[in-house]
Each structure stands twice: as structure tokens, then as C-alpha cells.
mmCIF file of C-alpha atoms and ligand atoms in Angstrom:
data_model
loop_
_atom_site.group_PDB
_atom_site.id
_atom_site.type_symbol
_atom_site.label_atom_id
_atom_site.label_comp_id
_atom_site.label_asym_id
_atom_site.label_seq_id
_atom_site.Cartn_x
_atom_site.Cartn_y
_atom_site.Cartn_z
ATOM 1 C CA UNK A 3 -16.533 22.779 16.771
ATOM 2 C CA UNK A 4 -19.512 22.313 13.549
ATOM 3 C CA UNK A 5 -17.798 19.658 11.134
ATOM 4 C CA UNK A 6 -18.855 19.733 7.368
ATOM 5 C CA UNK A 7 -20.603 16.079 6.315
ATOM 6 C CA UNK A 8 -17.893 16.293 3.470
ATOM 7 C CA UNK A 9 -14.869 15.711 6.291
ATOM 8 C CA UNK A 10 -16.996 13.076 7.998
ATOM 9 C CA UNK A 11 -17.501 11.362 4.710
ATOM 10 C CA UNK A 12 -14.045 11.265 3.949
ATOM 11 C CA UNK A 13 -12.445 7.883 3.507
ATOM 12 C CA UNK A 14 -9.512 8.616 5.908
ATOM 13 C CA UNK A 15 -6.267 7.128 7.373
ATOM 14 C CA UNK A 16 -5.115 7.831 10.925
ATOM 15 C CA UNK A 17 -1.869 7.036 11.514
ATOM 16 C CA UNK A 18 -0.821 8.645 14.914
ATOM 17 C CA UNK A 19 -3.155 8.168 18.133
ATOM 18 C CA UNK A 20 -2.258 6.817 21.323
ATOM 19 C CA UNK A 21 -4.974 4.689 22.843
ATOM 20 C CA UNK A 22 -5.700 6.280 26.330
ATOM 21 C CA UNK A 23 -5.353 9.701 24.924
ATOM 22 C CA UNK A 24 -8.015 9.198 22.339
ATOM 23 C CA UNK A 25 -10.656 7.944 25.342
ATOM 24 C CA UNK A 26 -13.705 9.642 24.785
ATOM 25 C CA UNK A 27 -15.376 11.664 27.839
ATOM 26 C CA UNK A 28 -18.331 8.432 27.450
ATOM 27 C CA UNK A 29 -15.688 5.847 27.765
ATOM 28 C CA UNK A 30 -14.545 7.804 31.271
ATOM 29 C CA UNK A 31 -18.200 7.464 32.396
ATOM 30 C CA UNK A 32 -18.772 4.004 31.423
ATOM 31 C CA UNK A 33 -15.501 3.063 33.519
ATOM 32 C CA UNK A 34 -16.669 5.283 36.445
ATOM 33 C CA UNK A 35 -19.934 3.462 36.055
ATOM 34 C CA UNK A 36 -18.190 -0.022 36.354
ATOM 35 C CA UNK A 37 -16.076 0.634 38.856
ATOM 36 C CA UNK A 38 -18.894 2.103 41.183
ATOM 37 C CA UNK A 39 -21.037 -1.055 40.277
ATOM 38 C CA UNK A 40 -17.823 -3.118 41.694
ATOM 39 C CA UNK A 41 -17.735 -1.210 44.632
ATOM 40 C CA UNK A 42 -14.125 0.758 43.749
ATOM 41 C CA UNK A 43 -12.650 3.532 45.173
ATOM 42 C CA UNK A 44 -14.160 6.128 42.849
ATOM 43 C CA UNK A 45 -11.267 8.304 41.234
ATOM 44 C CA UNK A 46 -11.383 11.988 41.727
ATOM 45 C CA UNK A 47 -11.490 13.687 37.860
ATOM 46 C CA UNK A 48 -12.162 16.712 38.766
ATOM 47 C CA UNK A 49 -8.544 17.815 36.909
ATOM 48 C CA UNK A 50 -9.868 16.425 33.727
ATOM 49 C CA UNK A 51 -13.386 17.762 33.999
ATOM 50 C CA UNK A 52 -11.539 21.164 34.885
ATOM 51 C CA UNK A 53 -9.105 20.432 31.485
ATOM 52 C CA UNK A 54 -12.251 19.721 29.533
ATOM 53 C CA UNK A 55 -14.424 22.830 30.369
ATOM 54 C CA UNK A 56 -11.475 24.996 29.808
ATOM 55 C CA UNK A 57 -10.688 23.534 26.152
ATOM 56 C CA UNK A 58 -14.719 24.469 25.655
ATOM 57 C CA UNK A 59 -14.123 27.816 27.115
ATOM 58 C CA UNK A 60 -10.605 27.879 24.747
ATOM 59 C CA UNK A 61 -8.641 28.602 27.454
ATOM 60 C CA UNK A 62 -4.558 27.939 27.217
ATOM 61 C CA UNK A 63 -3.441 24.582 28.012
ATOM 62 C CA UNK A 64 0.032 23.689 28.432
ATOM 63 C CA UNK A 65 2.313 21.292 27.355
ATOM 64 C CA UNK A 66 2.654 19.521 30.904
ATOM 65 C CA UNK A 67 -0.857 19.829 31.259
ATOM 66 C CA UNK A 68 -1.520 16.867 28.880
ATOM 67 C CA UNK A 69 0.869 15.024 30.504
ATOM 68 C CA UNK A 70 -0.808 15.198 33.835
ATOM 69 C CA UNK A 71 -3.983 14.336 32.080
ATOM 70 C CA UNK A 72 -2.444 10.708 30.709
ATOM 71 C CA UNK A 73 -0.930 9.940 34.221
ATOM 72 C CA UNK A 74 -4.601 10.532 35.190
ATOM 73 C CA UNK A 75 -6.350 8.363 32.429
ATOM 74 C CA UNK A 76 -3.648 5.676 33.295
ATOM 75 C CA UNK A 77 -5.424 5.741 36.949
ATOM 76 C CA UNK A 78 -8.658 4.798 35.646
ATOM 77 C CA UNK A 79 -7.248 2.458 32.922
ATOM 78 C CA UNK A 80 -5.296 0.175 35.235
ATOM 79 C CA UNK A 81 -6.389 -3.211 34.452
ATOM 80 C CA UNK A 82 -7.204 -5.561 31.261
ATOM 81 C CA UNK A 83 -10.927 -5.616 30.832
ATOM 82 C CA UNK A 84 -10.563 -1.376 31.105
ATOM 83 C CA UNK A 85 -7.586 -1.591 28.370
ATOM 84 C CA UNK A 86 -9.815 -3.922 26.385
ATOM 85 C CA UNK A 87 -12.957 -1.479 26.454
ATOM 86 C CA UNK A 88 -11.203 1.610 25.967
ATOM 87 C CA UNK A 89 -9.653 0.014 22.619
ATOM 88 C CA UNK A 90 -12.531 -1.133 21.667
ATOM 89 C CA UNK A 91 -14.504 2.026 21.856
ATOM 90 C CA UNK A 92 -11.787 4.381 20.371
ATOM 91 C CA UNK A 93 -11.750 1.614 17.559
ATOM 92 C CA UNK A 94 -15.464 2.287 17.030
ATOM 93 C CA UNK A 95 -15.493 6.059 17.318
ATOM 94 C CA UNK A 96 -12.361 6.358 14.436
ATOM 95 C CA UNK A 97 -14.809 3.977 12.001
ATOM 96 C CA UNK A 98 -18.048 6.541 12.777
ATOM 97 C CA UNK A 99 -16.001 8.982 12.128
ATOM 98 C CA UNK A 100 -15.108 7.737 8.452
ATOM 99 C CA UNK A 101 -11.775 6.240 9.308
ATOM 100 C CA UNK A 102 -10.886 3.026 7.380
ATOM 101 C CA UNK A 103 -7.324 2.378 7.858
ATOM 102 C CA UNK A 104 -6.129 2.871 11.866
ATOM 103 C CA UNK A 105 -2.702 2.177 13.170
ATOM 104 C CA UNK A 106 -3.125 2.972 17.210
ATOM 105 C CA UNK A 107 -0.237 3.114 19.641
ATOM 106 C CA UNK A 108 -0.145 2.443 22.978
ATOM 107 C CA UNK A 109 2.958 2.510 26.338
ATOM 108 C CA UNK A 110 2.241 -1.832 27.880
ATOM 109 C CA UNK A 111 2.094 -1.114 31.673
ATOM 110 C CA UNK A 112 2.326 -3.268 34.449
ATOM 111 C CA UNK A 113 -0.315 -2.607 37.616
ATOM 112 C CA UNK A 114 0.535 -5.432 39.896
ATOM 113 C CA UNK A 115 -2.400 -4.165 41.811
ATOM 114 C CA UNK A 116 -4.777 -5.704 39.633
ATOM 115 C CA UNK A 117 -2.644 -7.918 38.225
ATOM 116 C CA UNK A 118 -2.013 -6.283 34.728
ATOM 117 C CA UNK A 119 1.532 -7.116 32.924
ATOM 118 C CA UNK A 120 2.735 -5.848 30.102
ATOM 119 C CA UNK A 121 2.178 -8.768 28.176
ATOM 120 C CA UNK A 122 -1.721 -9.045 29.344
ATOM 121 C CA UNK A 123 -1.917 -5.155 28.688
ATOM 122 C CA UNK A 124 -1.073 -5.889 24.807
ATOM 123 C CA UNK A 125 -3.061 -8.880 24.935
ATOM 124 C CA UNK A 126 -6.260 -6.865 25.955
ATOM 125 C CA UNK A 127 -5.473 -4.330 23.322
ATOM 126 C CA UNK A 128 -4.810 -6.892 20.561
ATOM 127 C CA UNK A 129 -8.294 -9.083 21.537
ATOM 128 C CA UNK A 130 -10.217 -5.865 21.429
ATOM 129 C CA UNK A 131 -8.929 -5.127 18.008
ATOM 130 C CA UNK A 132 -9.990 -8.787 16.776
ATOM 131 C CA UNK A 133 -13.328 -8.265 18.426
ATOM 132 C CA UNK A 134 -13.764 -5.178 16.351
ATOM 133 C CA UNK A 135 -12.701 -7.333 12.994
ATOM 134 C CA UNK A 136 -15.274 -9.901 14.464
ATOM 135 C CA UNK A 137 -18.071 -7.326 14.673
ATOM 136 C CA UNK A 138 -17.435 -6.374 11.022
ATOM 137 C CA UNK A 139 -16.489 -2.488 11.439
ATOM 138 C CA UNK A 140 -15.439 -1.571 8.405
ATOM 139 C CA UNK A 141 -11.960 -0.119 9.520
ATOM 140 C CA UNK A 142 -8.429 -1.971 9.542
ATOM 141 C CA UNK A 143 -6.785 -1.683 12.628
ATOM 142 C CA UNK A 144 -3.112 -2.238 13.214
ATOM 143 C CA UNK A 145 -0.826 -1.768 15.801
ATOM 144 C CA UNK A 146 2.279 -0.260 17.865
ATOM 145 C CA UNK A 147 3.640 -0.580 20.839
ATOM 146 C CA UNK A 148 5.033 2.349 22.796
ATOM 147 C CA UNK A 149 8.444 2.682 24.784
ATOM 148 C CA UNK A 150 8.039 5.876 27.011
ATOM 149 C CA UNK A 151 11.033 8.096 27.548
ATOM 150 C CA UNK A 152 10.356 8.614 30.385
ATOM 151 C CA UNK A 153 10.720 5.566 31.594
ATOM 152 C CA UNK A 154 14.037 4.009 32.512
ATOM 153 C CA UNK A 155 16.160 2.016 29.727
ATOM 154 C CA UNK A 156 15.115 -1.743 31.179
ATOM 155 C CA UNK A 157 11.832 -0.360 30.601
ATOM 156 C CA UNK A 158 12.617 0.172 27.153
ATOM 157 C CA UNK A 159 14.623 -2.945 26.555
ATOM 158 C CA UNK A 160 11.421 -4.799 27.835
ATOM 159 C CA UNK A 161 9.110 -3.533 25.790
ATOM 160 C CA UNK A 162 11.379 -4.263 22.482
ATOM 161 C CA UNK A 163 11.410 -7.615 23.564
ATOM 162 C CA UNK A 164 8.002 -7.892 23.781
ATOM 163 C CA UNK A 165 7.812 -5.491 20.681
ATOM 164 C CA UNK A 166 9.880 -8.438 18.579
ATOM 165 C CA UNK A 167 7.692 -11.393 20.287
ATOM 166 C CA UNK A 168 4.286 -10.096 19.240
ATOM 167 C CA UNK A 169 5.034 -8.624 15.579
ATOM 168 C CA UNK A 170 6.541 -12.047 15.359
ATOM 169 C CA UNK A 171 2.885 -13.751 16.624
ATOM 170 C CA UNK A 172 0.586 -11.315 16.157
ATOM 171 C CA UNK A 173 -0.246 -12.655 12.549
ATOM 172 C CA UNK A 174 0.375 -9.010 10.792
ATOM 173 C CA UNK A 175 -1.468 -7.037 13.927
ATOM 174 C CA UNK A 176 1.706 -5.550 15.607
ATOM 175 C CA UNK A 177 3.403 -3.826 12.874
ATOM 176 C CA UNK A 178 5.764 -1.260 14.428
ATOM 177 C CA UNK A 179 7.647 0.810 17.822
ATOM 178 C CA UNK A 180 6.480 4.338 18.561
ATOM 179 C CA UNK A 181 8.719 6.403 21.056
ATOM 180 C CA UNK A 182 6.404 8.767 22.952
ATOM 181 C CA UNK A 183 6.417 10.032 26.264
ATOM 182 C CA UNK A 184 7.742 13.291 27.648
ATOM 183 C CA UNK A 185 10.023 15.108 25.342
ATOM 184 C CA UNK A 186 11.896 17.055 28.875
ATOM 185 C CA UNK A 187 12.850 13.545 30.127
ATOM 186 C CA UNK A 188 15.663 11.695 29.772
ATOM 187 C CA UNK A 189 18.444 11.645 26.429
ATOM 188 C CA UNK A 190 17.050 9.882 23.753
ATOM 189 C CA UNK A 191 20.082 9.201 22.319
ATOM 190 C CA UNK A 192 20.022 6.268 25.450
ATOM 191 C CA UNK A 193 16.844 4.754 23.797
ATOM 192 C CA UNK A 194 18.750 4.675 20.190
ATOM 193 C CA UNK A 195 20.191 0.900 20.373
ATOM 194 C CA UNK A 196 16.628 -0.318 21.426
ATOM 195 C CA UNK A 197 14.844 1.475 18.059
ATOM 196 C CA UNK A 198 17.704 -0.461 16.284
ATOM 197 C CA UNK A 199 17.039 -3.345 17.103
ATOM 198 C CA UNK A 200 13.046 -3.102 17.152
ATOM 199 C CA UNK A 201 14.176 -2.287 13.381
ATOM 200 C CA UNK A 202 16.528 -5.134 12.331
ATOM 201 C CA UNK A 203 13.960 -7.598 13.756
ATOM 202 C CA UNK A 204 11.619 -6.077 11.094
ATOM 203 C CA UNK A 205 9.387 -3.630 13.431
ATOM 204 C CA UNK A 206 8.882 0.059 11.537
ATOM 205 C CA UNK A 207 9.762 3.086 13.454
ATOM 206 C CA UNK A 208 7.454 5.895 14.505
ATOM 207 C CA UNK A 209 9.181 8.070 16.385
ATOM 208 C CA UNK A 210 7.962 11.392 18.293
ATOM 209 C CA UNK A 211 10.302 13.791 16.899
ATOM 210 C CA UNK A 212 11.432 17.665 17.466
ATOM 211 C CA UNK A 213 8.388 17.978 19.812
ATOM 212 C CA UNK A 214 10.115 20.865 21.257
ATOM 213 C CA UNK A 215 13.633 22.552 20.436
ATOM 214 C CA UNK A 216 16.861 20.144 20.385
ATOM 215 C CA UNK A 217 18.692 20.435 17.832
ATOM 216 C CA UNK A 218 21.126 17.497 19.098
ATOM 217 C CA UNK A 219 18.241 15.200 19.924
ATOM 218 C CA UNK A 220 16.423 15.753 16.900
ATOM 219 C CA UNK A 221 19.431 15.139 14.492
ATOM 220 C CA UNK A 222 20.037 11.846 15.841
ATOM 221 C CA UNK A 223 15.979 10.536 15.558
ATOM 222 C CA UNK A 224 15.928 11.897 11.981
ATOM 223 C CA UNK A 225 19.554 9.788 11.028
ATOM 224 C CA UNK A 226 18.222 6.874 11.737
ATOM 225 C CA UNK A 227 15.852 7.149 9.515
ATOM 226 C CA UNK A 228 12.673 6.632 11.405
ATOM 227 C CA UNK A 229 10.031 5.189 9.278
ATOM 228 C CA UNK A 230 7.759 8.180 10.273
ATOM 229 C CA UNK A 231 8.078 11.013 12.161
ATOM 230 C CA UNK A 232 5.539 12.348 15.092
ATOM 231 C CA UNK A 233 4.761 15.674 15.140
ATOM 232 C CA UNK A 234 8.274 17.630 13.964
ATOM 233 C CA UNK A 235 7.183 20.916 15.417
ATOM 234 C CA UNK A 236 10.773 22.036 15.759
ATOM 235 C CA UNK A 237 12.604 20.630 12.740
ATOM 236 C CA UNK A 238 12.999 24.254 10.533
ATOM 237 C CA UNK A 239 16.366 26.143 11.039
ATOM 238 C CA UNK A 240 15.531 29.620 13.441
ATOM 239 C CA UNK A 241 12.608 27.444 15.244
ATOM 240 C CA UNK A 242 14.889 25.011 17.251
ATOM 241 C CA UNK A 243 15.833 23.052 14.109
ATOM 242 C CA UNK A 244 18.556 23.233 11.464
ATOM 243 C CA UNK A 245 18.982 22.989 7.856
ATOM 244 C CA UNK A 246 20.946 19.712 8.353
ATOM 245 C CA UNK A 247 17.647 18.246 10.264
ATOM 246 C CA UNK A 248 15.349 19.607 7.498
ATOM 247 C CA UNK A 249 17.659 17.793 4.643
ATOM 248 C CA UNK A 250 17.956 14.813 6.491
ATOM 249 C CA UNK A 251 14.014 14.296 6.450
ATOM 250 C CA UNK A 252 14.319 15.618 2.732
ATOM 251 C CA UNK A 253 16.495 13.359 1.771
ATOM 252 C CA UNK A 254 14.676 10.200 3.424
ATOM 253 C CA UNK A 255 11.579 11.641 2.284
ATOM 254 C CA UNK A 256 10.690 10.409 6.232
ATOM 255 C CA UNK A 257 6.681 11.211 6.199
ATOM 256 C CA UNK A 258 5.188 13.333 9.025
ATOM 257 C CA UNK A 259 2.535 12.658 10.955
ATOM 258 C CA UNK A 260 1.064 16.130 11.789
ATOM 259 C CA UNK A 261 -1.499 16.957 14.685
ATOM 260 C CA UNK A 262 -2.595 20.666 14.273
ATOM 261 C CA UNK A 263 -4.863 20.881 17.507
ATOM 262 C CA UNK A 264 -2.303 19.050 19.872
ATOM 263 C CA UNK A 265 0.133 21.529 18.944
ATOM 264 C CA UNK A 266 -1.744 24.516 19.435
ATOM 265 C CA UNK A 267 -3.511 23.314 22.864
ATOM 266 C CA UNK A 268 -0.063 21.819 24.090
ATOM 267 C CA UNK A 269 1.223 25.624 22.953
ATOM 268 C CA UNK A 270 4.072 24.462 20.872
ATOM 269 C CA UNK A 271 2.804 25.789 18.081
ATOM 270 C CA UNK A 272 1.470 29.493 18.574
ATOM 271 C CA UNK A 273 -1.591 29.390 16.143
ATOM 272 C CA UNK A 274 -2.926 26.999 13.281
ATOM 273 C CA UNK A 275 -1.361 29.302 10.556
ATOM 274 C CA UNK A 276 1.707 29.425 11.851
ATOM 275 C CA UNK A 277 1.726 25.180 11.908
ATOM 276 C CA UNK A 278 4.426 23.528 10.177
ATOM 277 C CA UNK A 279 2.344 21.922 7.845
ATOM 278 C CA UNK A 280 2.622 24.629 5.864
ATOM 279 C CA UNK A 281 6.348 24.083 5.148
ATOM 280 C CA UNK A 282 6.283 20.473 4.712
ATOM 281 C CA UNK A 283 3.022 20.749 2.378
ATOM 282 C CA UNK A 284 3.937 23.294 -0.167
ATOM 283 C CA UNK A 285 7.515 21.611 -0.059
ATOM 284 C CA UNK A 286 6.019 18.244 -1.625
ATOM 285 C CA UNK A 287 6.639 16.580 1.148
ATOM 286 C CA UNK A 288 4.547 13.606 2.630
ATOM 287 C CA UNK A 289 2.316 14.822 5.577
ATOM 288 C CA UNK A 290 0.053 12.834 7.450
ATOM 289 C CA UNK A 291 -2.961 14.683 9.234
ATOM 290 C CA UNK A 292 -3.558 12.843 12.451
ATOM 291 C CA UNK A 293 -5.430 13.802 15.737
ATOM 292 C CA UNK A 294 -2.695 12.194 18.592
ATOM 293 C CA UNK A 295 -4.931 12.316 21.628
ATOM 294 C CA UNK A 296 -8.805 13.209 20.220
ATOM 295 C CA UNK A 297 -10.227 12.787 23.954
ATOM 296 C CA UNK A 298 -7.560 14.970 25.345
ATOM 297 C CA UNK A 299 -7.347 17.469 22.466
ATOM 298 C CA UNK A 300 -11.300 17.005 22.236
ATOM 299 C CA UNK A 301 -11.146 16.633 18.195
ATOM 300 C CA UNK A 302 -11.746 13.891 15.808
ATOM 301 C CA UNK A 303 -9.724 13.234 12.544
ATOM 302 C CA UNK A 304 -12.497 15.007 10.513
ATOM 303 C CA UNK A 305 -12.222 18.108 12.628
ATOM 304 C CA UNK A 306 -8.613 18.173 11.611
ATOM 305 C CA UNK A 307 -8.916 17.735 8.266
ATOM 306 C CA UNK A 308 -11.464 20.546 8.358
ATOM 307 C CA UNK A 309 -8.768 22.825 10.460
ATOM 308 C CA UNK A 310 -6.399 22.039 7.742
ATOM 309 C CA UNK A 311 -8.152 22.952 4.682
ATOM 310 C CA UNK A 312 -9.903 25.813 6.281
ATOM 311 C CA UNK A 313 -6.721 27.240 7.889
ATOM 312 C CA UNK A 314 -4.342 26.963 4.483
ATOM 313 C CA UNK A 315 -7.129 27.323 1.981
ATOM 314 C CA UNK A 316 -7.061 23.401 0.757
ATOM 315 C CA UNK A 317 -9.567 22.957 -2.129
ATOM 316 C CA UNK A 318 -11.654 19.736 -1.486
ATOM 317 C CA UNK A 319 -9.535 18.210 -4.279
ATOM 318 C CA UNK A 320 -6.843 19.136 -1.982
ATOM 319 C CA UNK A 321 -7.933 17.807 0.816
ATOM 320 C CA UNK A 322 -8.937 14.112 -1.144
ATOM 321 C CA UNK A 323 -5.364 13.844 -2.425
ATOM 322 C CA UNK A 324 -4.023 14.467 1.169
ATOM 323 C CA UNK A 325 -6.138 11.575 2.508
ATOM 324 C CA UNK A 326 -5.381 9.244 -0.844
ATOM 325 C CA UNK A 327 -1.556 9.922 -0.183
ATOM 326 C CA UNK A 328 -1.644 8.965 3.555
ATOM 327 C CA UNK A 329 -1.897 5.726 2.077
ATOM 328 C CA UNK A 330 1.818 5.823 0.955
ATOM 329 C CA UNK A 331 2.369 6.466 4.734
ATOM 330 C CA UNK A 332 1.087 3.083 6.273
ATOM 331 C CA UNK A 333 3.339 0.408 7.753
ATOM 332 C CA UNK A 334 1.635 -2.089 5.188
ATOM 333 C CA UNK A 335 2.478 -4.493 2.249
ATOM 334 C CA UNK A 336 1.779 -2.782 -1.326
ATOM 335 C CA UNK A 337 -1.204 -5.572 -1.252
ATOM 336 C CA UNK A 338 -2.612 -3.686 1.653
ATOM 337 C CA UNK A 339 -2.472 -0.125 -0.029
ATOM 338 C CA UNK A 340 -3.568 -1.322 -3.359
ATOM 339 C CA UNK A 341 -6.565 -2.267 -1.204
ATOM 340 C CA UNK A 342 -6.870 0.660 0.134
ATOM 341 C CA UNK A 343 -6.429 2.776 -3.230
ATOM 342 C CA UNK A 344 -9.408 0.747 -4.460
ATOM 343 C CA UNK A 345 -11.091 1.463 -1.950
ATOM 344 C CA UNK A 346 -10.849 5.420 -1.963
ATOM 345 C CA UNK A 347 -11.914 5.336 -5.804
ATOM 346 C CA UNK A 348 -14.698 3.766 -4.742
ATOM 347 C CA UNK A 349 -16.035 6.151 -2.607
ATOM 348 C CA UNK A 350 -14.557 9.348 -4.059
ATOM 349 C CA UNK A 351 -17.917 9.299 -6.601
ATOM 350 C CA UNK A 352 -20.066 9.773 -3.121
ATOM 351 C CA UNK A 353 -18.299 12.928 -2.236
ATOM 352 C CA UNK A 354 -19.779 16.346 -2.890
ATOM 353 C CA UNK A 355 -16.735 18.456 -4.065
ATOM 354 C CA UNK A 356 -18.202 21.642 -4.977
HETATM 355 P P1 5GP B 426 -0.999 5.578 25.731
HETATM 356 O O1 5GP B 426 0.593 4.954 25.803
HETATM 357 O O2 5GP B 426 -1.200 5.488 27.390
HETATM 358 O O3 5GP B 426 -2.092 4.967 25.335
HETATM 359 O O4 5GP B 426 -1.304 6.736 25.491
HETATM 360 C C1 5GP B 426 -0.928 7.663 26.432
HETATM 361 C C2 5GP B 426 0.378 8.081 26.490
HETATM 362 O O5 5GP B 426 0.670 8.504 24.776
HETATM 363 C C3 5GP B 426 1.315 9.137 27.217
HETATM 364 O O6 5GP B 426 1.541 8.732 28.527
HETATM 365 C C4 5GP B 426 2.514 9.463 26.554
HETATM 366 O O7 5GP B 426 3.476 8.926 26.747
HETATM 367 C C5 5GP B 426 1.942 9.186 25.083
HETATM 368 N N1 5GP B 426 1.550 10.461 23.893
HETATM 369 C C6 5GP B 426 0.515 10.913 23.949
HETATM 370 N N2 5GP B 426 0.473 12.287 23.396
HETATM 371 C C7 5GP B 426 1.807 12.397 23.490
HETATM 372 C C8 5GP B 426 2.023 13.410 22.995
HETATM 373 O O8 5GP B 426 1.941 14.592 21.998
HETATM 374 N N3 5GP B 426 3.319 13.303 22.758
HETATM 375 C C9 5GP B 426 4.468 12.485 23.530
HETATM 376 N N4 5GP B 426 5.387 12.833 23.396
HETATM 377 N N5 5GP B 426 3.521 11.627 24.091
HETATM 378 C C10 5GP B 426 2.847 11.581 23.840
#
């Protein structure tokens, strides 16, 4: 899609980006070439190439298909050096797209064959974040450690322990905990004690909620309440949610991280104009436009803003407000929020609003 320079130049906040789902085709090629040079067995990425070709042709994809792609990418990103390369490249790509504040998230993994542990995984992400800062990239980056609900409770417990340690030692770079993974797997209520434990230690909670219809689960999650909701696709009554769920989200003013292309490609939303953005935005609820997995869904944050604006007939002033108001939802203190608001004010005069 041709993206209008207005959306590229718009300063943007990205709050829902999974590191491995954000991997670009260039980074995949870089890692494959590196593996070849090092004489490693080449990974068969035919399924990923087919997926990307299907996207270009506008073919129907499935929600389960996304998770197959994550599993394939995890086979490629199986060592600390690869984790650092992907993180560095993802940060640079977001910076080039005009993202000025970025909260990345990722699930720490152990790969005994390469010596990668959950701890060294997180250290590799953090070292890439520090390198990007030292390189002078015009982007502020924070990190959330993710629990994969598809894995067992013992793993979730270890992940929370690690998140608490890094929250205390990372000098403010680790800011929160994400709960993600296949929503068809396990009962999310079993993970709630870990979420509460993380919150008690100061970590913010960004929780994937209502990606598929499940009233009991969605109600339990929104009642926590989390600091932000990821997707929130099926919160509404008649749509797999309930009025009580909607009322709870409104009561707590819990910001929604909305990822339009992701929901269309994963087929949890039937068309852009049916996207739940409209319901929440029209109600004045805090909404943040995000990419989810810019690599897997072949998108960019600029493109997501453009899609939102063209689908819902937003004026450029409204798009500007949407971006500016996203600052309220970041996991940072008022000093950082004021800093970003000043930056936005400085950038405004450089944009063409007509
Ligand atoms: P990673 O955590 O390895 O950096 O990013 C990929 C992982 O993020 C996936 O394996 C999955 O656990 C999670 N993820 C990425 N996109 C989505 C999504 O749209 N929904 C859910 N529930 N999880 C996702």
C-alpha cells in the first residue's frame, strides 16, 4: 500500500509490537545468510514465503496460521545473537517509520542447543535497546516481558520472577508484563495470580483480552483491571462479550491497543469498517493504533493510521489527536509524557494538514 507522507511524518507511539512478529523480510534474509556463512543447517521457510505471497495477493489467512508463522520464526531466532539482531533491526525500522516512543514485548525462551536461556534472551533484547540509544536513534524504547498462555504455569511463574528482577535492575527500561499466546489454549484464569504478583511489584499489565469470544475469560481479565487491553475484539454484547464487560472497561477507562490489519488478516474481524475501533473511538474511549506483528502482517504503523483514517473518515486533525492522546496510555511517568507532548508540539508545524 502506498502510504501518504502525512502518516509517515506524523510522530507516533507504538505500544503493541511483538519482537519476533515484527521481524522484517530483510532481517529474515540477514539471519538466513548468517546461518549459511556459519555452515548451519538451513531452515525451510517455504511456509513463510507462501504466507507473504498470499498476503500480497489478498488471500484469506487464518488466526491459527499466524501462530504457525511465529513457531517458524522462533526456529530462526534461536540464539542470543539473533535475538539482538532482530530487536535492533525492529527498533530501527520503527524509528524510520516515524515512531518516537516504542514499547516492545517478547516472550523469553530457553533453547538448550544454542545455550540461550530466558535470562540471556532478555539481556540480548536489553543490550539491543541500549545500542539503539547509543547509536542516537530518534526513538525512546521500553520493554515488556511476555507470558505465553500456551505454555505451562511453571513457565509463567519463572517468567514473572524474571520480569520482577529485570524491572528492578533495568533502570526503567523494563516497564511491564504482557499476557499473549494462542487464546484457544489453557484457561486464562489460572494465570491471573501471576499477573497480580507482577502488578504488586510495580510492573504494568498489558493483557491480550477477548481476541476470540469468551465472556467468562474476558470478564475476569477486564476486572483485574489491566493497565491496557490488547485487541479487545469481542468485548461487546452480541459479539461474544457482554454489557458488563463493556461497562467495566469504560469504568476503568482501560486503554485499548487496536491492531486493525492483524484482526482482518487473522479473520477475527470481517472487514475494516466492521472493526471495533469505531465503537470505542466514537464513545471517546482511549484507543491506541498499533501494528501487533508488522512483519507477519506486512504493515507499518503509518499504514495502520492511514487505514484507520480512510476507513472511518478521520480528518488529519483527528488523526493528530489520536496520535497525541496515545501518549496518555504509555507506561511511563508524567515527566516522560510531558517530554513527548512537547516533542509532538514541535513536530506539528512540520506537517501538512490540508
Ligand atoms: P515474541 O514473543 O516471540 O517476540 O513474538 C511472537 C509471540 O507473540 C507469539 O508466539 C505469540 O505468543 C505472541 N503473539 C504475537 N501476535 C499475537 C496475537 O495477535 N495474539 C496473541 N494472543 N499473541 C500474539
